[in-house]
XYZ file of C-alpha atoms in Angstrom:
608
model
C 8.485 -61.437 -36.223
C 10.389 -62.554 -39.315
C 10.507 -61.252 -42.861
C 13.129 -58.541 -42.495
C 16.761 -57.975 -41.542
C 18.232 -55.632 -38.920
C 18.706 -52.134 -40.435
C 22.359 -51.059 -40.808
C 24.047 -48.415 -38.657
C 23.452 -44.760 -39.468
C 25.199 -41.702 -37.962
C 23.657 -40.609 -34.657
C 22.425 -37.163 -33.689
C 24.746 -35.375 -31.258
C 23.901 -32.866 -28.543
C 25.546 -29.450 -28.136
C 26.791 -28.530 -24.647
C 25.050 -25.354 -23.410
C 25.248 -23.180 -20.303
C 21.512 -23.230 -19.456
C 18.439 -25.351 -20.161
C 16.460 -23.769 -23.044
C 13.135 -22.296 -21.941
C 9.663 -22.787 -23.375
C 7.245 -25.570 -24.289
C 8.917 -26.234 -27.658
C 11.495 -28.348 -25.815
C 11.218 -31.896 -24.458
C 13.583 -32.638 -21.564
C 14.973 -36.103 -20.802
C 17.406 -37.473 -18.253
C 21.041 -37.481 -19.421
C 22.185 -41.059 -18.926
C 25.644 -42.045 -17.778
C 26.518 -44.895 -20.134
C 27.361 -45.861 -23.709
C 25.379 -44.380 -26.591
C 24.045 -47.372 -28.550
C 21.930 -48.013 -31.624
C 19.880 -51.216 -31.352
C 18.874 -52.746 -34.681
C 16.142 -55.401 -34.919
C 14.820 -57.513 -37.773
C 13.920 -61.098 -38.665
C 14.218 -62.270 -35.061
C 17.801 -60.938 -34.854
C 19.167 -57.909 -33.026
C 22.456 -55.992 -33.187
C 24.076 -53.184 -31.211
C 26.284 -50.430 -32.645
C 28.420 -47.789 -30.915
C 28.125 -44.121 -31.862
C 30.916 -44.660 -34.432
C 29.336 -47.746 -36.019
C 31.376 -50.497 -34.338
C 29.405 -53.717 -33.839
C 29.184 -54.326 -30.082
C 26.466 -56.973 -30.211
C 28.537 -59.399 -28.108
C 28.651 -56.907 -25.203
C 24.893 -56.555 -24.669
C 23.345 -60.061 -24.903
C 20.480 -59.405 -22.461
C 19.412 -56.168 -24.161
C 19.495 -57.827 -27.579
C 17.494 -60.827 -26.328
C 14.714 -58.389 -25.344
C 15.045 -56.512 -28.631
C 14.848 -59.638 -30.791
C 11.403 -60.380 -29.307
C 9.860 -56.988 -30.117
C 6.677 -57.287 -32.203
C 8.109 -55.475 -35.226
C 9.326 -56.545 -38.655
C 12.348 -54.277 -38.252
C 13.398 -51.272 -36.186
C 16.397 -49.026 -35.526
C 16.332 -47.621 -31.996
C 18.578 -44.955 -30.466
C 19.362 -44.994 -26.758
C 21.899 -45.518 -23.998
C 23.243 -48.723 -22.422
C 23.474 -48.192 -18.642
C 23.812 -49.879 -15.266
C 21.650 -48.521 -12.452
C 22.978 -48.323 -8.887
C 20.948 -49.004 -5.737
C 19.404 -45.534 -5.917
C 18.265 -45.922 -9.510
C 21.019 -43.686 -10.892
C 22.949 -44.692 -14.000
C 26.624 -45.236 -13.156
C 29.418 -45.252 -15.720
C 31.749 -47.013 -13.289
C 29.164 -49.739 -12.649
C 28.747 -50.147 -16.421
C 32.506 -50.644 -16.748
C 32.346 -53.432 -14.202
C 29.323 -55.057 -15.861
C 31.006 -55.111 -19.288
C 33.889 -57.072 -17.746
C 31.794 -59.810 -16.172
C 28.074 -59.199 -15.665
C 26.471 -58.146 -18.982
C 23.092 -59.362 -17.702
C 22.939 -56.336 -15.378
C 23.115 -53.824 -18.263
C 19.859 -52.084 -19.218
C 18.940 -49.902 -22.182
C 16.999 -46.634 -22.157
C 15.454 -46.091 -25.612
C 14.826 -42.450 -26.519
C 14.336 -42.356 -30.308
C 13.084 -44.486 -33.196
C 14.792 -43.954 -36.567
C 13.263 -46.753 -38.633
C 10.219 -48.998 -38.215
C 9.079 -51.863 -40.474
C 11.109 -50.560 -43.423
C 9.998 -46.911 -43.060
C 12.518 -44.137 -42.402
C 11.089 -42.032 -39.548
C 13.907 -39.477 -39.296
C 11.894 -36.856 -41.211
C 9.064 -36.968 -38.654
C 8.909 -34.608 -35.649
C 10.595 -35.994 -32.527
C 7.304 -36.122 -30.590
C 5.813 -38.463 -33.241
C 8.908 -40.674 -33.277
C 8.727 -41.004 -29.493
C 5.030 -41.911 -29.620
C 5.792 -44.711 -32.092
C 8.724 -45.852 -29.972
C 6.545 -46.001 -26.855
C 3.968 -48.056 -28.753
C 6.466 -50.796 -29.729
C 8.079 -51.160 -26.291
C 6.018 -53.376 -23.938
C 6.203 -52.361 -20.293
C 7.242 -55.869 -19.192
C 10.625 -55.959 -20.982
C 13.384 -56.830 -18.499
C 16.236 -54.821 -19.985
C 14.776 -52.222 -22.349
C 12.950 -49.182 -20.997
C 11.318 -46.206 -22.672
C 13.043 -42.909 -21.822
C 10.257 -40.567 -20.739
C 10.340 -36.773 -20.985
C 8.646 -33.665 -19.694
C 7.643 -30.660 -21.807
C 8.898 -27.281 -20.596
C 10.127 -26.542 -17.027
C 13.616 -27.750 -17.960
C 15.508 -25.580 -15.464
C 13.395 -26.951 -12.606
C 14.078 -30.511 -13.818
C 17.846 -29.850 -13.993
C 17.885 -28.535 -10.416
C 16.058 -31.616 -9.120
C 18.372 -33.947 -11.087
C 21.494 -32.197 -9.765
C 20.221 -32.430 -6.175
C 19.665 -36.158 -6.714
C 23.246 -36.622 -7.936
C 22.266 -37.263 -11.569
C 24.334 -36.232 -14.574
C 22.131 -33.629 -16.243
C 19.415 -32.973 -18.828
C 19.153 -33.472 -22.587
C 16.732 -31.019 -24.204
C 15.278 -31.712 -27.669
C 13.036 -29.663 -29.945
C 9.683 -31.457 -30.081
C 9.145 -30.649 -33.768
C 12.678 -31.409 -35.038
C 13.704 -34.070 -37.544
C 16.496 -36.499 -36.663
C 19.798 -35.304 -38.176
C 22.820 -37.618 -37.987
C 25.232 -34.914 -36.810
C 25.295 -31.979 -34.373
C 22.225 -30.036 -35.490
C 21.369 -27.664 -32.611
C 17.982 -29.286 -31.988
C 19.491 -31.446 -29.189
C 21.373 -29.722 -26.360
C 22.800 -30.981 -23.071
C 23.162 -29.267 -19.703
C 25.397 -30.951 -17.118
C 25.241 -30.939 -13.317
C 28.980 -31.578 -13.078
C 31.625 -31.086 -15.727
C 32.944 -34.325 -17.176
C 34.417 -35.505 -20.440
C 36.988 -37.862 -21.927
C 40.739 -37.300 -21.604
C 43.708 -39.226 -22.998
C 45.921 -41.048 -20.471
C 49.458 -39.955 -21.426
C 51.377 -41.250 -18.397
C 51.402 -41.970 -14.677
C 53.347 -40.878 -11.595
C 54.610 -43.490 -9.128
C 53.373 -43.947 -5.587
C 55.861 -44.173 -2.728
C 53.472 -46.413 -0.789
C 52.791 -49.286 -3.211
C 53.652 -50.813 -6.572
C 50.700 -48.987 -8.174
C 50.580 -45.398 -9.406
C 49.786 -42.219 -7.505
C 48.044 -40.395 -10.366
C 47.339 -40.598 -14.082
C 48.697 -37.841 -16.323
C 46.008 -36.571 -18.689
C 46.050 -34.973 -22.129
C 43.463 -33.449 -24.450
C 43.538 -32.314 -28.078
C 43.427 -28.550 -28.386
C 43.770 -27.056 -31.885
C 44.714 -30.520 -33.120
C 47.694 -30.950 -30.739
C 47.749 -33.145 -27.650
C 48.473 -30.983 -24.597
C 48.838 -31.501 -20.856
C 45.506 -31.294 -18.984
C 46.535 -32.154 -15.423
C 46.572 -35.268 -13.242
C 43.907 -37.390 -11.593
C 44.588 -39.314 -8.376
C 41.121 -40.212 -7.071
C 38.279 -42.461 -8.174
C 40.212 -45.750 -8.293
C 39.645 -48.786 -6.124
C 42.533 -51.226 -5.570
C 41.389 -53.628 -8.284
C 41.203 -50.800 -10.856
C 44.653 -49.523 -9.854
C 46.249 -52.871 -10.610
C 44.123 -53.452 -13.723
C 45.282 -50.109 -15.146
C 48.925 -50.884 -14.317
C 48.599 -54.064 -16.363
C 46.945 -52.290 -19.307
C 49.470 -49.425 -19.274
C 52.643 -51.556 -19.059
C 52.960 -52.320 -22.821
C 52.318 -48.660 -23.720
C 55.362 -47.174 -21.940
C 57.730 -44.941 -23.902
C 60.781 -42.900 -22.919
C 59.931 -39.624 -24.616
C 57.458 -37.294 -22.858
C 54.034 -37.574 -24.507
C 53.096 -33.962 -23.681
C 54.968 -30.899 -22.448
C 54.423 -30.208 -18.726
C 56.199 -28.446 -15.863
C 58.798 -30.829 -14.419
C 57.535 -30.401 -10.863
C 54.050 -31.444 -11.994
C 55.168 -34.753 -13.491
C 58.235 -35.722 -11.433
C 59.128 -39.381 -11.983
C 56.590 -39.696 -14.813
C 56.225 -42.921 -16.757
C 55.082 -41.771 -20.203
C 52.664 -43.732 -22.354
C 51.763 -43.904 -26.014
C 48.404 -42.050 -26.223
C 46.177 -45.109 -26.647
C 43.830 -45.056 -23.628
C 40.815 -42.807 -23.035
C 39.372 -42.160 -19.562
C 36.140 -40.487 -18.477
C 36.949 -37.803 -15.877
C 34.652 -35.675 -13.687
C 35.976 -32.252 -12.576
C 34.747 -28.975 -11.123
C 36.360 -26.586 -13.604
C 39.319 -25.990 -15.883
C 41.931 -23.460 -14.759
C 43.213 -20.607 -16.929
C 46.308 -22.746 -17.538
C 44.097 -25.456 -19.053
C 44.375 -28.055 -16.273
C 41.580 -29.755 -14.349
C 40.500 -28.757 -10.860
C 39.301 -31.540 -8.501
C 39.325 -34.306 -11.134
C 37.992 -37.788 -10.382
C 38.465 -40.926 -12.493
C 35.228 -42.633 -13.617
C 36.483 -45.375 -15.931
C 38.081 -46.222 -19.281
C 36.119 -45.583 -22.493
C 36.397 -48.132 -25.264
C 33.912 -46.491 -27.653
C 36.164 -43.509 -28.378
C 39.697 -43.337 -29.754
C 42.327 -40.908 -28.387
C 42.391 -38.974 -31.669
C 38.751 -37.961 -31.151
C 39.262 -36.580 -27.621
C 38.913 -32.805 -27.906
C 38.073 -30.120 -25.399
C 34.302 -29.670 -25.096
C 33.204 -26.035 -24.708
C 29.858 -24.652 -23.604
C 27.694 -22.629 -25.998
C 25.247 -19.965 -24.858
C 21.758 -21.473 -25.062
C 20.370 -18.112 -26.194
C 22.698 -18.003 -29.229
C 21.773 -21.363 -30.759
C 20.628 -21.125 -34.401
C 17.602 -23.024 -35.715
C 18.296 -26.747 -36.268
C 20.819 -27.581 -39.035
C 21.243 -23.884 -39.823
C 24.138 -21.528 -39.261
C 24.856 -18.096 -37.783
C 28.070 -17.720 -39.816
C 27.953 -14.535 -41.939
C 29.030 -14.858 -45.581
C 30.998 -11.881 -46.893
C 31.470 -10.872 -50.556
C 28.283 -12.671 -51.587
C 28.348 -10.977 -55.004
C 31.845 -12.199 -55.889
C 31.617 -14.336 -59.048
C 33.419 -17.628 -58.453
C 32.162 -19.605 -61.462
C 32.875 -17.055 -64.242
C 31.517 -19.142 -67.152
C 28.045 -19.301 -65.528
C 28.188 -16.090 -63.439
C 27.552 -18.022 -60.207
C 28.471 -16.122 -57.044
C 29.874 -17.002 -53.640
C 26.446 -16.165 -52.200
C 24.746 -18.731 -54.456
C 27.317 -21.369 -53.477
C 26.761 -20.542 -49.774
C 22.983 -20.825 -50.280
C 23.478 -24.315 -51.755
C 25.464 -25.482 -48.731
C 23.065 -23.850 -46.267
C 20.168 -25.663 -47.964
C 21.805 -29.133 -48.096
C 23.553 -28.981 -44.671
C 20.938 -31.252 -43.088
C 21.436 -34.058 -45.648
C 25.185 -33.514 -46.168
C 26.367 -33.430 -42.538
C 25.634 -37.131 -41.798
C 28.181 -37.945 -44.552
C 30.804 -35.210 -44.210
C 30.517 -34.636 -40.437
C 32.828 -36.235 -37.859
C 35.361 -37.491 -40.401
C 38.736 -35.975 -41.374
C 38.255 -33.776 -44.432
C 40.298 -32.033 -47.103
C 38.997 -28.841 -48.664
C 39.421 -27.467 -52.164
C 39.649 -23.728 -51.529
C 39.366 -21.181 -54.332
C 39.207 -17.800 -52.509
C 39.250 -15.826 -55.794
C 37.023 -18.213 -57.720
C 37.530 -21.490 -59.537
C 39.364 -19.924 -62.502
C 42.095 -18.506 -60.199
C 44.402 -20.331 -57.815
C 42.737 -23.278 -56.019
C 44.460 -25.470 -53.436
C 43.856 -28.558 -51.283
C 43.901 -28.065 -47.512
C 43.763 -30.807 -44.874
C 45.442 -29.066 -41.905
C 44.552 -25.771 -40.244
C 47.068 -23.024 -39.611
C 44.598 -21.451 -37.169
C 42.610 -19.374 -39.626
C 39.250 -21.177 -39.386
C 38.354 -20.264 -35.803
C 36.533 -22.514 -33.338
C 33.696 -23.703 -35.627
C 36.042 -25.981 -37.586
C 37.599 -28.639 -35.360
C 40.796 -30.669 -35.415
C 41.500 -34.341 -34.899
C 45.084 -35.365 -34.222
C 46.274 -38.052 -36.647
C 49.708 -39.693 -36.381
C 51.592 -39.423 -39.684
C 54.142 -41.905 -41.091
C 56.963 -39.947 -39.445
C 55.400 -40.508 -36.015
C 54.351 -36.873 -35.546
C 50.735 -36.011 -34.855
C 49.149 -33.523 -37.262
C 45.834 -31.669 -36.833
C 43.363 -32.747 -39.541
C 40.216 -30.732 -40.117
C 36.732 -31.981 -39.317
C 33.291 -30.404 -38.915
C 30.184 -31.658 -37.145
C 27.589 -28.926 -37.612
C 26.259 -26.333 -40.058
C 28.433 -23.576 -38.558
C 31.553 -25.588 -39.408
C 30.318 -26.257 -42.946
C 29.518 -22.587 -43.565
C 32.799 -21.376 -42.022
C 34.651 -23.432 -44.649
C 32.485 -21.873 -47.395
C 33.119 -18.378 -46.011
C 36.867 -19.183 -46.243
C 36.575 -19.878 -49.978
C 35.907 -23.632 -49.946
C 34.129 -25.055 -52.996
C 34.725 -28.812 -52.557
C 34.601 -31.123 -49.507
C 36.509 -34.437 -49.635
C 36.423 -36.948 -46.753
C 38.397 -39.896 -45.389
C 36.884 -43.360 -45.493
C 36.762 -43.406 -41.675
C 35.208 -41.386 -38.860
C 37.124 -39.435 -36.214
C 36.076 -41.898 -33.483
C 38.405 -44.469 -35.079
C 40.495 -43.198 -37.981
C 42.199 -46.576 -38.410
C 39.026 -48.503 -39.355
C 37.379 -47.926 -42.743
C 33.609 -47.434 -42.921
C 33.399 -47.677 -46.716
C 35.119 -48.759 -49.917
C 35.084 -46.282 -52.814
C 35.897 -47.326 -56.381
C 36.284 -44.273 -58.599
C 35.686 -45.244 -62.229
C 37.759 -42.630 -64.045
C 37.446 -42.670 -67.871
C 40.307 -41.793 -70.211
C 39.918 -38.573 -72.195
C 37.554 -39.129 -75.129
C 35.532 -41.970 -73.608
C 31.830 -41.166 -73.499
C 29.596 -41.637 -70.479
C 27.974 -44.798 -71.872
C 31.253 -46.634 -71.260
C 31.312 -45.394 -67.644
C 27.664 -46.365 -67.140
C 28.315 -49.877 -68.417
C 31.436 -50.152 -66.229
C 29.523 -49.094 -63.104
C 26.996 -51.930 -63.568
C 29.797 -54.393 -64.289
C 31.514 -53.309 -61.074
C 28.279 -53.521 -59.098
C 27.806 -57.142 -60.255
C 31.398 -58.132 -59.427
C 31.110 -56.716 -55.909
C 27.688 -58.324 -55.463
C 29.164 -61.708 -56.432
C 31.558 -61.475 -53.455
C 28.824 -60.356 -51.066
C 29.084 -56.564 -51.098
C 26.078 -54.325 -51.659
C 26.997 -51.087 -53.452
C 25.548 -47.655 -54.153
C 26.349 -45.313 -57.056
C 27.164 -41.621 -56.819
C 27.650 -39.249 -59.740
C 30.709 -37.187 -58.887
C 29.976 -33.936 -60.707
C 33.186 -34.657 -62.647
C 33.814 -37.221 -65.399
C 33.196 -40.427 -63.494
C 31.089 -42.393 -61.065
C 31.848 -43.663 -57.561
C 30.713 -47.183 -56.695
C 30.535 -47.198 -52.890
C 30.408 -50.228 -50.588
C 29.670 -49.213 -46.963
C 31.447 -51.234 -44.254
C 30.864 -51.830 -40.567
C 34.197 -50.451 -39.226
C 36.308 -53.510 -38.465
C 39.107 -53.858 -41.046
C 42.116 -51.545 -40.740
C 43.746 -49.645 -43.596
C 46.455 -52.104 -44.764
C 43.838 -54.838 -45.182
C 41.377 -52.468 -46.892
C 43.977 -51.128 -49.331
C 45.182 -54.642 -50.165
C 41.618 -55.817 -50.822
C 40.840 -52.834 -53.080
C 44.121 -53.218 -55.013
C 43.640 -56.945 -55.613
C 40.022 -56.439 -56.688
C 40.984 -53.662 -59.131
C 43.743 -55.845 -60.584
C 41.383 -58.816 -60.934
C 38.808 -56.680 -62.779
C 41.490 -55.234 -65.088
C 42.858 -58.715 -65.866
C 39.403 -60.162 -66.568
C 38.446 -57.311 -68.941
C 41.673 -55.573 -70.093
C 39.887 -53.985 -73.047
C 37.752 -51.767 -70.804
C 39.581 -51.531 -67.445
C 43.049 -50.817 -66.114
C 44.466 -50.591 -62.604
C 47.772 -49.163 -63.898
C 48.859 -45.877 -62.321
C 50.837 -44.389 -65.280
C 48.467 -42.336 -67.453
C 50.111 -43.644 -70.630
C 48.781 -47.122 -69.813
C 45.161 -45.951 -69.439
C 44.571 -45.104 -73.115
C 40.986 -45.782 -74.172
C 40.132 -47.478 -70.861
C 38.633 -46.772 -67.474
C 41.076 -46.463 -64.598
C 39.756 -48.263 -61.511
C 41.031 -45.855 -58.851
C 41.480 -48.113 -55.836
C 43.799 -45.601 -54.120
C 40.800 -43.915 -52.449
C 40.914 -46.891 -50.065
C 44.085 -46.155 -48.158
C 44.857 -44.285 -44.966
C 44.698 -40.542 -45.532
C 43.109 -40.741 -48.996
C 39.877 -38.846 -49.561
C 36.898 -38.945 -51.911
C 34.434 -36.188 -52.758
C 31.510 -36.130 -50.336
C 27.801 -36.431 -51.248
C 26.233 -33.024 -52.047
C 29.608 -31.288 -52.409
C 29.857 -28.764 -55.212
C 32.769 -29.166 -57.636
C 35.209 -26.462 -58.752
C 34.297 -27.197 -62.364
C 32.491 -25.398 -65.148
C 28.790 -24.890 -64.362
C 29.120 -25.640 -60.596
C 28.105 -29.341 -60.702
C 27.333 -31.271 -57.499
C 28.232 -34.826 -56.433
C 24.947 -36.625 -55.721
C 23.729 -40.059 -54.613
C 21.559 -41.845 -57.189
C 19.851 -45.242 -57.390
C 20.988 -48.063 -59.654
C 17.718 -47.595 -61.530
C 18.620 -43.945 -62.211
C 22.094 -45.052 -63.262
C 20.464 -46.712 -66.292
C 19.292 -43.377 -67.761
C 21.137 -40.449 -66.137
C 22.698 -38.293 -68.865
C 25.986 -37.199 -67.276
C 27.971 -37.403 -64.002
C 27.478 -33.614 -63.830
C 23.670 -33.886 -63.962
C 23.075 -31.936 -60.720
C 24.169 -28.335 -60.084
C 24.130 -25.918 -57.163
C 20.754 -24.568 -58.257
C 19.231 -27.995 -57.575
C 19.351 -27.870 -53.750
C 15.555 -28.101 -53.337
C 15.414 -31.165 -55.619
C 18.385 -32.775 -53.828
C 16.657 -32.265 -50.464
C 13.443 -33.814 -51.773
C 15.348 -36.763 -53.268
C 17.273 -37.412 -50.035
C 13.982 -37.837 -48.148
C 12.404 -40.010 -50.886
C 11.600 -43.692 -50.581
C 13.905 -44.450 -53.537
C 17.021 -43.171 -51.742
C 16.064 -44.377 -48.251
C 18.968 -46.446 -47.001
C 21.366 -45.151 -49.676
C 24.981 -45.689 -48.618
C 24.143 -47.910 -45.640
C 24.646 -51.679 -45.380
C 25.565 -54.106 -42.614
C 28.619 -55.778 -44.187
C 32.313 -56.348 -43.616
C 35.257 -56.912 -45.927
C 34.933 -60.377 -47.549
C 37.792 -62.743 -48.304
C 39.101 -62.365 -51.840
């Protein structure tokens, strides 16, 4: 059916690893598939496929997308898993690897959620309703797309039967829960066998052939890449030689991780660029794998995002998108001019966690921490010295000097609230997600007015900027920053890398300043900005950050950065319109028709 376009990518909901299947009829239990998490987007007779990090993988799944394009819908955004089934009907990651190399027609898709349908955002509906609508739009005679069925209750029994059949495990989901594009606690996974991604950091030679004996593995722990053991099984001859070919250009002399010499005798070290899926029975006290087996390379995840996955106790899980983190000193006044306390700030973040996490989660962040309040010493923090505990995670990012540094990231409400407990007022994020820190997923133009300019000038500039970007094919969205200015944001499908993104933003800012020098400048020295708006293009470079939607600001009156529509931009009174007392209104707005689709667009960097 025509008349619409495929909806753009949106962050996917993630499952928390737990030690037991949750009990009770509130939970729906589905098979855990052994494949690639994929969003399928349909509209106007077209279909696209996105990885969990937003990369466009449409060319990899032609048969699935041919089925999807023929669905009797105006538009839809479907969540599911791309898999290959073996002769026993089990999904096989290794078989999927083979199919991606030469037989994409054998790849199937199990659809388990429906996020949008015919222009309506369904993420606020209970899961059971979303699944009913999904089932209704998937005909039974599709060749490559199947509906992922579930059972209600009896999850432990289901897990036992799956494990006996050699399947991977169970995903359990709260039947009444909304869809939250982060780790929200309403989806949990229980595995039959331990398995996760590891970084290939080297190989040891074989004395019997030209191939290797084992791969040397690493994993990020507290933001540093460490030795995690070796894997010497799971390869057939063709894969051995294929890996040798792929690894050859990555060799380096210096050891990639520290390991006992006897463990890695004769090692050929590699730049940490490859990610492998590994099955294992357990991890030793020394942090190495016992009985590991190689399952295949993963192309949907970058080495920087490979961190140790730890089990949570199913009984300790908080309610969805809420936190168990206690907040101390709730009565401490941190905004002295308005008598606002740490407890009130924490209540704001607890209330908006559900709508904030899809933006701030799973991307490197910098924090503005003011432990004694905003009027005392505040400081920026992007690395962790170990004080945040295990709720705030680290992603290793290679700096200009070649050393890897642990950047902070969060992916659930516990992480958000831990930062608040540690005195954080503001959250600023990179323009890329942890799955691929080198590819930008947005452009941000910060329109920063000189002292003395009133907001009318900024308002006018925002519309001017919107029209310029529209003329070169970029859809944009405004956000009031809670400060003096406005952010004009152009979402991107992650494809362009930082040098190209920075160059584009710089040239665009210069072009705007040259075409209207009376109102705009792209000059960095403050003396040259007098009476004009500085187009801050520097947000669009590797390592730069911008304030995140729904973040409070360490400014007088506790203002909040908030998404708005272009229609609202015409009349809003100030960039500090919203404050931390407005959480209920912000929640209502985020779920409104007017802001549906805010900050999301299927577009790439145009030529300039």
